[in-house]
Short mmCIF file of C-alpha atoms in Angstrom, two decimals:
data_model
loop_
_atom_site.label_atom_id
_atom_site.label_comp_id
_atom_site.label_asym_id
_atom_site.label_seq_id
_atom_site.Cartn_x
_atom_site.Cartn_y
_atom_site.Cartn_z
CA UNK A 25 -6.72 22.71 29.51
CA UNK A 26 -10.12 22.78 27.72
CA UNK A 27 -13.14 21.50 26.86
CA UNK A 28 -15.23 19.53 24.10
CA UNK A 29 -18.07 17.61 23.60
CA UNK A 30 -19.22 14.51 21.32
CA UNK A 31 -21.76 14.91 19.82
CA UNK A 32 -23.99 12.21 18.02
CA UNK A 33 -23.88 12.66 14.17
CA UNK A 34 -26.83 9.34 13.06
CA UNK A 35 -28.52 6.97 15.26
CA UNK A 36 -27.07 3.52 14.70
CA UNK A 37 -28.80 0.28 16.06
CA UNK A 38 -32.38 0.75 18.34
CA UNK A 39 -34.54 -2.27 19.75
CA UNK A 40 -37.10 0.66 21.16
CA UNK A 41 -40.13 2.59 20.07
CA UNK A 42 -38.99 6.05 19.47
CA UNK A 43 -42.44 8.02 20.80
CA UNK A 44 -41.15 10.82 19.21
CA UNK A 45 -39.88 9.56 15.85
CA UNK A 46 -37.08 7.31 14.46
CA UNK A 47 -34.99 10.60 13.64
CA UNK A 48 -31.14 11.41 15.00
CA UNK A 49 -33.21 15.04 15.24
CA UNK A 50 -34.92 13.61 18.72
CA UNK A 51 -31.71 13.38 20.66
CA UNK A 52 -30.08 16.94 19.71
CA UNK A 53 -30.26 19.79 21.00
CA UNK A 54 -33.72 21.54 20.83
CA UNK A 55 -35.81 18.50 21.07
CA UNK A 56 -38.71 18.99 23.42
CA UNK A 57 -40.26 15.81 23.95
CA UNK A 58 -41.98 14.19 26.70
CA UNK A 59 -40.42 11.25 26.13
CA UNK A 60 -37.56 10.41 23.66
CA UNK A 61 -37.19 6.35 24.11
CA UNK A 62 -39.21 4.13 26.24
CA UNK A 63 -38.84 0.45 27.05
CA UNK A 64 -41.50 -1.17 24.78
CA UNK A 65 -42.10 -3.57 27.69
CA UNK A 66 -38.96 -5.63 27.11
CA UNK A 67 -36.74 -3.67 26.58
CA UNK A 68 -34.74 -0.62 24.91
CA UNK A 69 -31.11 -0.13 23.84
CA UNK A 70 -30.62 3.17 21.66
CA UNK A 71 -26.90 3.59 20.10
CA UNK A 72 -26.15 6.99 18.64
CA UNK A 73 -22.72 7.06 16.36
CA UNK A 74 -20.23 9.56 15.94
CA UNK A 75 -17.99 11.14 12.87
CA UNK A 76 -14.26 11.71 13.11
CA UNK A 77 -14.56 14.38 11.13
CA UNK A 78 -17.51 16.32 12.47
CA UNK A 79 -18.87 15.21 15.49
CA UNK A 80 -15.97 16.89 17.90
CA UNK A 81 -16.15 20.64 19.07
CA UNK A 82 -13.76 21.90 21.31
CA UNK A 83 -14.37 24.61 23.33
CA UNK A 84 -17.79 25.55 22.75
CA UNK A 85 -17.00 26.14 18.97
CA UNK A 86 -20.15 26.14 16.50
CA UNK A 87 -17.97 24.50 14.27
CA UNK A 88 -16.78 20.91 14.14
CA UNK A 89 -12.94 19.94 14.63
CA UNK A 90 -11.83 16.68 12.41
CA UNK A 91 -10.29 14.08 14.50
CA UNK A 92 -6.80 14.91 12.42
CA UNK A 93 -7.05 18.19 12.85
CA UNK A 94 -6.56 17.88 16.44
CA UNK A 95 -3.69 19.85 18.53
CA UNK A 96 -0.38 18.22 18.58
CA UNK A 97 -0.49 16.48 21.80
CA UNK A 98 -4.55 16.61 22.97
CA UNK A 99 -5.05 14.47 25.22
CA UNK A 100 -8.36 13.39 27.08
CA UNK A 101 -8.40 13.73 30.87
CA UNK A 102 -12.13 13.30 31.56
CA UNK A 103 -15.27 12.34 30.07
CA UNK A 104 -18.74 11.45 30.28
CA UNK A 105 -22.09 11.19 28.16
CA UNK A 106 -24.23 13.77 29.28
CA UNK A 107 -28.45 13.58 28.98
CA UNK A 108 -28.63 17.50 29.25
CA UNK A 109 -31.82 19.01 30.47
CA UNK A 110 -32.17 16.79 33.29
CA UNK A 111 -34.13 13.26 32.84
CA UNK A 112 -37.04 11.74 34.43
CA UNK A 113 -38.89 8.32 33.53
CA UNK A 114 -42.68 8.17 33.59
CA UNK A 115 -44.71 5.16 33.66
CA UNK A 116 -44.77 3.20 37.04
CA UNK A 117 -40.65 4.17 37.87
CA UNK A 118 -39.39 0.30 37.52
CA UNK A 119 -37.31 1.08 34.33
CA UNK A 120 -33.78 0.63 35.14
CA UNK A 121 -31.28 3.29 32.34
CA UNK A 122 -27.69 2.73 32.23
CA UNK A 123 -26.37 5.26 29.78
CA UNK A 124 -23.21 3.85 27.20
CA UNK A 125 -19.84 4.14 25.42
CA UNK A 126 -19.34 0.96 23.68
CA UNK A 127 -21.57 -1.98 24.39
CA UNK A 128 -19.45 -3.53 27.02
CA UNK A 129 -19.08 0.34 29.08
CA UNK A 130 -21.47 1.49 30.66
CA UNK A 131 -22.62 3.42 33.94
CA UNK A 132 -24.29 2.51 36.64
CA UNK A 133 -28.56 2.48 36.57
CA UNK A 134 -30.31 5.71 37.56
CA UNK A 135 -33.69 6.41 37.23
CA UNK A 136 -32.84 10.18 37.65
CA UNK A 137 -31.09 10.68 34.23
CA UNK A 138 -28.28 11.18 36.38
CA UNK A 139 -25.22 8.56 35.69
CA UNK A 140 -21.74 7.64 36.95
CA UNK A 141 -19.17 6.13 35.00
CA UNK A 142 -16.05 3.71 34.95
CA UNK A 143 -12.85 5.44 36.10
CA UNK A 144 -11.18 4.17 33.19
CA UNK A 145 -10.47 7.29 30.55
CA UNK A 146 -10.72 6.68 26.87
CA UNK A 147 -8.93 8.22 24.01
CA UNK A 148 -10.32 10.76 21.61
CA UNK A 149 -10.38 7.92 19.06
CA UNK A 150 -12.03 5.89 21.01
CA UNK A 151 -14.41 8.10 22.28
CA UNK A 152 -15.96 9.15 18.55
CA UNK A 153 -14.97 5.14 17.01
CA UNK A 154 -17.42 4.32 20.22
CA UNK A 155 -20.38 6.11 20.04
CA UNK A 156 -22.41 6.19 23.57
CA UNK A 157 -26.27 5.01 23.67
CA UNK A 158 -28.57 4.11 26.29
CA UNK A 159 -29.99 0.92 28.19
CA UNK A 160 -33.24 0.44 29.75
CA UNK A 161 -34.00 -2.75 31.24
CA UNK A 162 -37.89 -2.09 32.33
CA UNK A 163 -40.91 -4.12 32.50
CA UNK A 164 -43.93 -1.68 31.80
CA UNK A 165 -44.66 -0.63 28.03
CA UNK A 166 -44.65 3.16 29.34
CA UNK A 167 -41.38 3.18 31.34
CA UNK A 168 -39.93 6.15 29.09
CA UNK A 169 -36.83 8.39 29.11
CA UNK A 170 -37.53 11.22 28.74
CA UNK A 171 -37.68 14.98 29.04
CA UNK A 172 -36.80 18.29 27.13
CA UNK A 173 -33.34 17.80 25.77
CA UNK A 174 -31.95 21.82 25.72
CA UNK A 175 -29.29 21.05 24.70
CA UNK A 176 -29.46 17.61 23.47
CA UNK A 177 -27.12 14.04 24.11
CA UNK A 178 -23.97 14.32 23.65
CA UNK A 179 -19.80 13.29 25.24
CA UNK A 180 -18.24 16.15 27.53
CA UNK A 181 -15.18 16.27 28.74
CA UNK A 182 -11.73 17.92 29.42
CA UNK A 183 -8.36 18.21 27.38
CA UNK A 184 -5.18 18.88 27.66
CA UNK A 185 -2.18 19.46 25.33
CA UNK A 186 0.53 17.41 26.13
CA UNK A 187 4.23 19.38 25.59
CA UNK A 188 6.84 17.33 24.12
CA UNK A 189 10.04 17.78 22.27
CA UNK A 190 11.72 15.16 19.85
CA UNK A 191 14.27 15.02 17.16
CA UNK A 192 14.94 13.59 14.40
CA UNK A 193 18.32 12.41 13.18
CA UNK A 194 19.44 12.06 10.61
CA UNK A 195 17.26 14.95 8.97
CA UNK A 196 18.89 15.59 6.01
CA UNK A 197 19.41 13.19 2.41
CA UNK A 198 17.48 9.95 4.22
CA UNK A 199 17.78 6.90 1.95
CA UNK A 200 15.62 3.64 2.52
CA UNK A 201 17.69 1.62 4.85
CA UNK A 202 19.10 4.90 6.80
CA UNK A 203 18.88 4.14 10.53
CA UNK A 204 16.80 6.80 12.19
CA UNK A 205 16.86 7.95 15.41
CA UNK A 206 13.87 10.00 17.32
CA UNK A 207 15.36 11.03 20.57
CA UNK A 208 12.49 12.51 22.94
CA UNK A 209 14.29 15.22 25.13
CA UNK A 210 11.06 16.44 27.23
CA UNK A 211 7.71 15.98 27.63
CA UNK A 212 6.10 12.63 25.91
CA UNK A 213 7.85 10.21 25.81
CA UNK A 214 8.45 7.26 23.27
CA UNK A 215 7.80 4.16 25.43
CA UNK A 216 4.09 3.76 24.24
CA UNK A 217 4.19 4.54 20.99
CA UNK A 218 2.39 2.09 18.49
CA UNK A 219 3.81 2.60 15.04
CA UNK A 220 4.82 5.73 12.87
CA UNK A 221 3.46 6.88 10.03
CA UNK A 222 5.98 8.19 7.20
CA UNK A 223 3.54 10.28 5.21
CA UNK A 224 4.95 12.16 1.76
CA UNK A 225 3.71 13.52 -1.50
CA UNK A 226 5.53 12.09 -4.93
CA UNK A 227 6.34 13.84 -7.76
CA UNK A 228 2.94 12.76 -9.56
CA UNK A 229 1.19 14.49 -6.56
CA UNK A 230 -0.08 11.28 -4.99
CA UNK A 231 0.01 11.42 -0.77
CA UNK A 232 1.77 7.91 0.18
CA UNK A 233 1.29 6.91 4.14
CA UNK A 234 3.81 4.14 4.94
CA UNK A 235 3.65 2.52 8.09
CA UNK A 236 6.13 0.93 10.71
CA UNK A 237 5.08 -1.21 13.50
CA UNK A 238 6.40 -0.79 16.86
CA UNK A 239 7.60 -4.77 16.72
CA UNK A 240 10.16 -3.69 13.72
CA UNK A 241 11.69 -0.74 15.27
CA UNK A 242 15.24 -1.40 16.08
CA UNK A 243 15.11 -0.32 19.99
CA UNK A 244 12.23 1.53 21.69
CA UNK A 245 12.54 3.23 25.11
CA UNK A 246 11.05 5.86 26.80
CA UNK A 247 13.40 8.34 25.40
CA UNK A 248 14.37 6.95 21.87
CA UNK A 249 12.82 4.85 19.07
CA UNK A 250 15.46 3.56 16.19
CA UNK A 251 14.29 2.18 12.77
CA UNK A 252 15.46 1.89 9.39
CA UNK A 253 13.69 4.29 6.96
CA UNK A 254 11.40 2.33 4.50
CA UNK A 255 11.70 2.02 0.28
CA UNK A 256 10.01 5.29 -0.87
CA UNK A 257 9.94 5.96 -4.62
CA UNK A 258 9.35 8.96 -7.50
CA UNK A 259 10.72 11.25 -5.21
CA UNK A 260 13.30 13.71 -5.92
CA UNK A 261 16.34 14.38 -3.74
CA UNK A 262 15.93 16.77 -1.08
CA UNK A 263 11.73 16.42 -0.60
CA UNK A 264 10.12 16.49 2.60
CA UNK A 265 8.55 13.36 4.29
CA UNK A 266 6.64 13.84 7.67
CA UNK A 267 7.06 11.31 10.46
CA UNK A 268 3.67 11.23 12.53
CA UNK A 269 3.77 8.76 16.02
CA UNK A 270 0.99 7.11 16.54
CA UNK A 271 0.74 5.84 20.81
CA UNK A 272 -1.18 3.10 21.65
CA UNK A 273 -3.46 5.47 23.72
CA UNK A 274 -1.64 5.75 26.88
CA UNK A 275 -0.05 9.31 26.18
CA UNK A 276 -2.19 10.70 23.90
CA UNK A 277 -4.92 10.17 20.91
CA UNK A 278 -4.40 10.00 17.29
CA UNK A 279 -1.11 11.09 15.92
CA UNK A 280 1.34 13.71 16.49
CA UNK A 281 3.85 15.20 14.04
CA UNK A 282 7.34 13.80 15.46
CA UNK A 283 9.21 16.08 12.83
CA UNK A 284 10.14 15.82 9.04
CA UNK A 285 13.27 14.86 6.93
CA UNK A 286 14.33 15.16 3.52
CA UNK A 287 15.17 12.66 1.71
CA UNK A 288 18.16 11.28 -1.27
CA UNK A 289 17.28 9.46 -3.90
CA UNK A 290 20.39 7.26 -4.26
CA UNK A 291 21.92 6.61 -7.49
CA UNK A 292 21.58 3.26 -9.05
CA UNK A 293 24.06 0.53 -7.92
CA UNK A 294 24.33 -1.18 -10.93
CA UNK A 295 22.88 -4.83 -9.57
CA UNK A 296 20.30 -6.13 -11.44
CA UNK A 297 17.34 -8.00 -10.60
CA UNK A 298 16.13 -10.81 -12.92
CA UNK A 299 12.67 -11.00 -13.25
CA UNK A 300 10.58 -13.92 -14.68
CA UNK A 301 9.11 -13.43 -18.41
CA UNK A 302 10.06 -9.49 -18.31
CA UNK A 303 10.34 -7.99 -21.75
CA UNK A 304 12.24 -4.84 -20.63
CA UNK A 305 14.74 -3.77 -18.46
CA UNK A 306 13.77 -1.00 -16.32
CA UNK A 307 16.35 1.73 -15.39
CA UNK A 308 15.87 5.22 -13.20
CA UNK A 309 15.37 8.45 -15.57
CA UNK A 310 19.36 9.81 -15.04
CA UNK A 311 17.07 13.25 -13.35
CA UNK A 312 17.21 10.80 -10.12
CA UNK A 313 13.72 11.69 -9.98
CA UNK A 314 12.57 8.53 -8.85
CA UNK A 315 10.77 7.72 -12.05
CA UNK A 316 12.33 4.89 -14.42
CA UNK A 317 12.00 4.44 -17.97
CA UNK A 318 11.21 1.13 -20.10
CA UNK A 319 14.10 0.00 -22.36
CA UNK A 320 15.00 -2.45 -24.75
CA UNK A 321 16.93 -5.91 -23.49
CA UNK A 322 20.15 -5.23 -25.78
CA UNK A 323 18.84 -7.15 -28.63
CA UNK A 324 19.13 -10.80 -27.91
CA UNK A 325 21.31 -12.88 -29.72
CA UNK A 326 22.05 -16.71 -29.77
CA UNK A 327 24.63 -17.68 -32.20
CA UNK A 328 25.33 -21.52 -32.80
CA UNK A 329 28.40 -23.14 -33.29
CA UNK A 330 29.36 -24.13 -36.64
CA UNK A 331 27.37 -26.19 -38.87
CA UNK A 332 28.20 -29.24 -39.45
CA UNK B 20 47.42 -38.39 -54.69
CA UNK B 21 44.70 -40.89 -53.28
CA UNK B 22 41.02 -40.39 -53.86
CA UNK B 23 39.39 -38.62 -50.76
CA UNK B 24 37.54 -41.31 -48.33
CA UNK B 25 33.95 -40.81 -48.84
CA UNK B 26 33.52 -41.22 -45.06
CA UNK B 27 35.79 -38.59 -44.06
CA UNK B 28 34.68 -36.31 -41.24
CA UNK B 29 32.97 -34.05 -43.90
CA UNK B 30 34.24 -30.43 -42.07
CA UNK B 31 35.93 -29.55 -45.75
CA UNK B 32 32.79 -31.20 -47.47
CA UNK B 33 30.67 -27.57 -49.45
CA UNK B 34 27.27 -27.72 -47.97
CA UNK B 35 24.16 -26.23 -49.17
CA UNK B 36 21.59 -24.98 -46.42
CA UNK B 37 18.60 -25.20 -47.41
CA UNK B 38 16.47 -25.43 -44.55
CA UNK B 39 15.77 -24.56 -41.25
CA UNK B 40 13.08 -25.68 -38.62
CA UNK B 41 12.53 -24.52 -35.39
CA UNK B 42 10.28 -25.30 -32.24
CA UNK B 43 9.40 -21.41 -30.55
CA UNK B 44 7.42 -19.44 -28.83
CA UNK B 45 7.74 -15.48 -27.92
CA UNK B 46 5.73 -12.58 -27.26
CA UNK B 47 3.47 -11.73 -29.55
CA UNK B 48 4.62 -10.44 -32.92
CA UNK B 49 8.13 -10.92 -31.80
CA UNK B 50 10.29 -10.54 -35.24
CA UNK B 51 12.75 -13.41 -34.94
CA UNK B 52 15.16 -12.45 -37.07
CA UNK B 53 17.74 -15.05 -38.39
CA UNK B 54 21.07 -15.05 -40.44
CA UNK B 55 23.32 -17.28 -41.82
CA UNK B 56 27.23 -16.69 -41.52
CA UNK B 57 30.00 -18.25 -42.92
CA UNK B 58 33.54 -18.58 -41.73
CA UNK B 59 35.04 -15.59 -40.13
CA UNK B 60 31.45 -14.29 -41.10
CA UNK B 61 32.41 -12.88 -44.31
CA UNK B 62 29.45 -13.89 -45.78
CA UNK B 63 25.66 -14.39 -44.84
CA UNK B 64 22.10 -15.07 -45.97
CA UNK B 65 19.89 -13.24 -44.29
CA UNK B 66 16.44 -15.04 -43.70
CA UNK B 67 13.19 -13.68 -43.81
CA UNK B 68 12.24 -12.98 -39.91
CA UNK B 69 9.85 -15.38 -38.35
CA UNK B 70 6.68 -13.58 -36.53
CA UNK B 71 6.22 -15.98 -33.35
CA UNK B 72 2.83 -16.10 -31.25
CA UNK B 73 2.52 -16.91 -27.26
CA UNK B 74 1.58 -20.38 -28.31
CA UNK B 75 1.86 -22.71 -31.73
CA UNK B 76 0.82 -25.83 -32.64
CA UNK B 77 3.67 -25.94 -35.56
CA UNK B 78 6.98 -25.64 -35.75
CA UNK B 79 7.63 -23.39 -38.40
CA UNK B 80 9.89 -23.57 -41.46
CA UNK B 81 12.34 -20.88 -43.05
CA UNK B 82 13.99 -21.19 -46.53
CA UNK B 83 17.60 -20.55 -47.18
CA UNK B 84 19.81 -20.87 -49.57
CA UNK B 85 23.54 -20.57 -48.48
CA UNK B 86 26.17 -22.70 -49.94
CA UNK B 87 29.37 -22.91 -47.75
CA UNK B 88 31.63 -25.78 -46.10
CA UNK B 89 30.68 -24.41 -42.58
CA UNK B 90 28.04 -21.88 -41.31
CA UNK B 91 26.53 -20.93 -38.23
CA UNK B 92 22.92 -19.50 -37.57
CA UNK B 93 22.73 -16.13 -35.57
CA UNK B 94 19.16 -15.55 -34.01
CA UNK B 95 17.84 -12.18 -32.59
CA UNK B 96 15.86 -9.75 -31.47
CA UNK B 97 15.66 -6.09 -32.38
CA UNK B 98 12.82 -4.38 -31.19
CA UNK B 99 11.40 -3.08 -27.28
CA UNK B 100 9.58 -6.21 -25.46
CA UNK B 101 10.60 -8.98 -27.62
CA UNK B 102 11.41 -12.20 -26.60
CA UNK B 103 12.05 -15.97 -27.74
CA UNK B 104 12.16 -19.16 -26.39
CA UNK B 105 13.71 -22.00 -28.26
CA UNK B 106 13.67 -25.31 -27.24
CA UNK B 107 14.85 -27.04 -31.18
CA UNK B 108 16.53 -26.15 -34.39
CA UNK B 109 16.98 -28.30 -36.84
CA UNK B 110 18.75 -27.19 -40.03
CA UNK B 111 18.72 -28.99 -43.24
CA UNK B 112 22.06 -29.33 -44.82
CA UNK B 113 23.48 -31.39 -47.98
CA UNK B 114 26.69 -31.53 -49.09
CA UNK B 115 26.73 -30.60 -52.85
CA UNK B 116 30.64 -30.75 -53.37
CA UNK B 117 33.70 -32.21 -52.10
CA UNK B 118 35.76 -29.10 -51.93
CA UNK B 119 36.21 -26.18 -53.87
CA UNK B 120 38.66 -26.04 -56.63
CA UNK B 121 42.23 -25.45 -56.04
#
């Protein structure tokens, strides 16, 4: 179990008058205002956006974690926008503040800068794709919100990593069309899982991501998912692809590395494939590298019967 | 040993090609390389290659000059990317004797 916070990385969309400036710089940390956002009268609705890759910080690090650089199996178990350094409003008290996720979620109104949320819990992903923001529904142009921000606005919550164990078979000289097998033995499971994402880098150096869809896997329970490998290409026998599963947020955020295999590149089979208008035929380099070579169509020839 | 009928099917007729006209199109700068053969292909005229274009408004015209009783036209391609398309050939062909001597 541990802990991180969200925190804001530019402000996105405002209908307010900042008092103290138009600047992400008056919600962080630091900020001693007497009053960050007030209701203009009619209204005020400040959204503050998040970065995958540098908005989370687990466990009171300094530094930034990137959303894919998260622990196999993190998984959110609470969370909840804090307005740190208490909160007051100023003006005659009629302001109502109902502090954000997305602009459908939001808490209860408070006056007090203190706020309850929904029960439901969102994924990491969500959390940062999100953002959080505040409401204020008030009716005097000097309903504000408010104080000295110590240590800013920002998502807290709790984590856990999730333990798992899965394997991969076959792991060894996969061709495209191989049926696959990931067989979860403890831990997560494989009921909930979205898609996976078959990740490799060719020969050239290039970083392919292929995806397959929950709908095409072969059979998908709680303990095993089956699917046929997908066409990979310039990619010599024996190189490693990684299989990442992706849920569909029930079990855990963003991906987690399911295992690897290596991979054959198969020999040719000799069947040809006509294509319209091509000039060339186009055969694999005998290295089975994956890469093919250009050649000439075996001269052409028409010859006509004789004449007359 | 009566006179040969003048409307006889002509195969033993000697014939002098002299001409042939095509309608084609190819990839650019295709050589279209023709020859002429004769029976068993023992002999042949080799024709100056035709350079085709995408698209023509002609249908070009290449000279030969092969005197046999039958022949047949060979047409090819030698070189990476090339390609034809031929919809007509028309080859011009006169008969210049009635046989060759005994």
């Amino acid at each position: 179990m541990g802990t991180f916070k969200i925190k804001p990385t530019s402000l996105g969309s405002s209908t307010f008058t900042l008092v103290s400036g138009t600047t992400l710089g008056a919600f962080q940390a630091g900020a001693l205002n007497s009053s960050v956002i007030k209701t203009n009268g009619s209204g005020a609705l400040a959204r503050l956006d998040c970065a995958l890759a540098t908005s989370i910080f687990l466990d009171n690090s300094v530094l930034p974690t990137s959303f894919s650089s998260l622990p196999a199996g993190f998984t959110v178990v609470t969370h909840n926008p804090i307005l740190n350094g208490g909160g007051s409003t100023n003006g005659d008290n009629s302001a109502s503040w109902f502090m954000q996720f997305d602009s459908s979620t939001e808490s209860s109104n408070s006056q007090t800068g203190l706020f309850t949320y929904p029960n439901t819990i969102l994924s990491m992903l969500d959390l940062v794709n999100g953002g959080f923001g505040v409401r204020g529904v008030g009716t005097g142009t000097s309903d504000a919100l408010f104080g000295t921000l110590a240590n800013g606005w920002f998502i807290s919550g709790n984590y856990s990593i999730q333990n798992f164990s899965w394997t991969i078979s076959p792991s060894t000289s996969v061709s495209p069309g191989t049926k696959v097998t990931i067989t979860a033995s403890s831990g997560l499971g494989l009921g909930t899982l979205s898609s996976l994402s078959i990740q490799y880098v060719d020969s050239n150096g290039n970083t392919h991501i292929d995806t397959v869809l929950a709908q095409d896997f072969l059979s998908q329970s709680q303990t095993q998912v089956v699917f046929f490998f997908p066409q990979f290409g310039n990619l010599t026998t024996g190189s490693t692809v990684y299989i990442y599963a992706i849920d569909n947020g029930t079990q855990f955020s963003g991906s987690v590395l399911a295992g690897t295999l290596t991979v054959k590149f198969a020999d040719a089979s000799g069947i040809y494939i006509l294509t319209p208008f091509a000039s060339t035929d186009i055969i694999y380099n005998a290295a089975r590298d994956g890469t093919t070579t250009s050649v000439n169509i075996l001269d052409p020839i028409i010859k006509t019967g004789f004449i007359p | 040993m009566a006179g040969k009928s003048s409307s006889s099917a002509g195969e033993e007729l000697v014939n002098h090609y002299g001409l042939i006209r095509l309608r084609v199109d190819g990839i650019a700068n295709t050589n279209l390389r023709m020859t002429l053969m004769s029976l068993d292909e023992l002999q042949t005229n080799v024709l100056n290659p035709l350079v085709l274009s995408l698209t023509s408004s002609i249908e070009p015209t290449v000279l030969c000059n092969f005197t046999q009783q039958r022949a047949k036209l060979q047409i090819t391609t030698t070189g990476l990317g090339e390609t034809f398309q031929i919809s007509k050939i028309i080859i011009y062909v006169k008969p210049v004797a009635n046989s060759y001597p005994q």
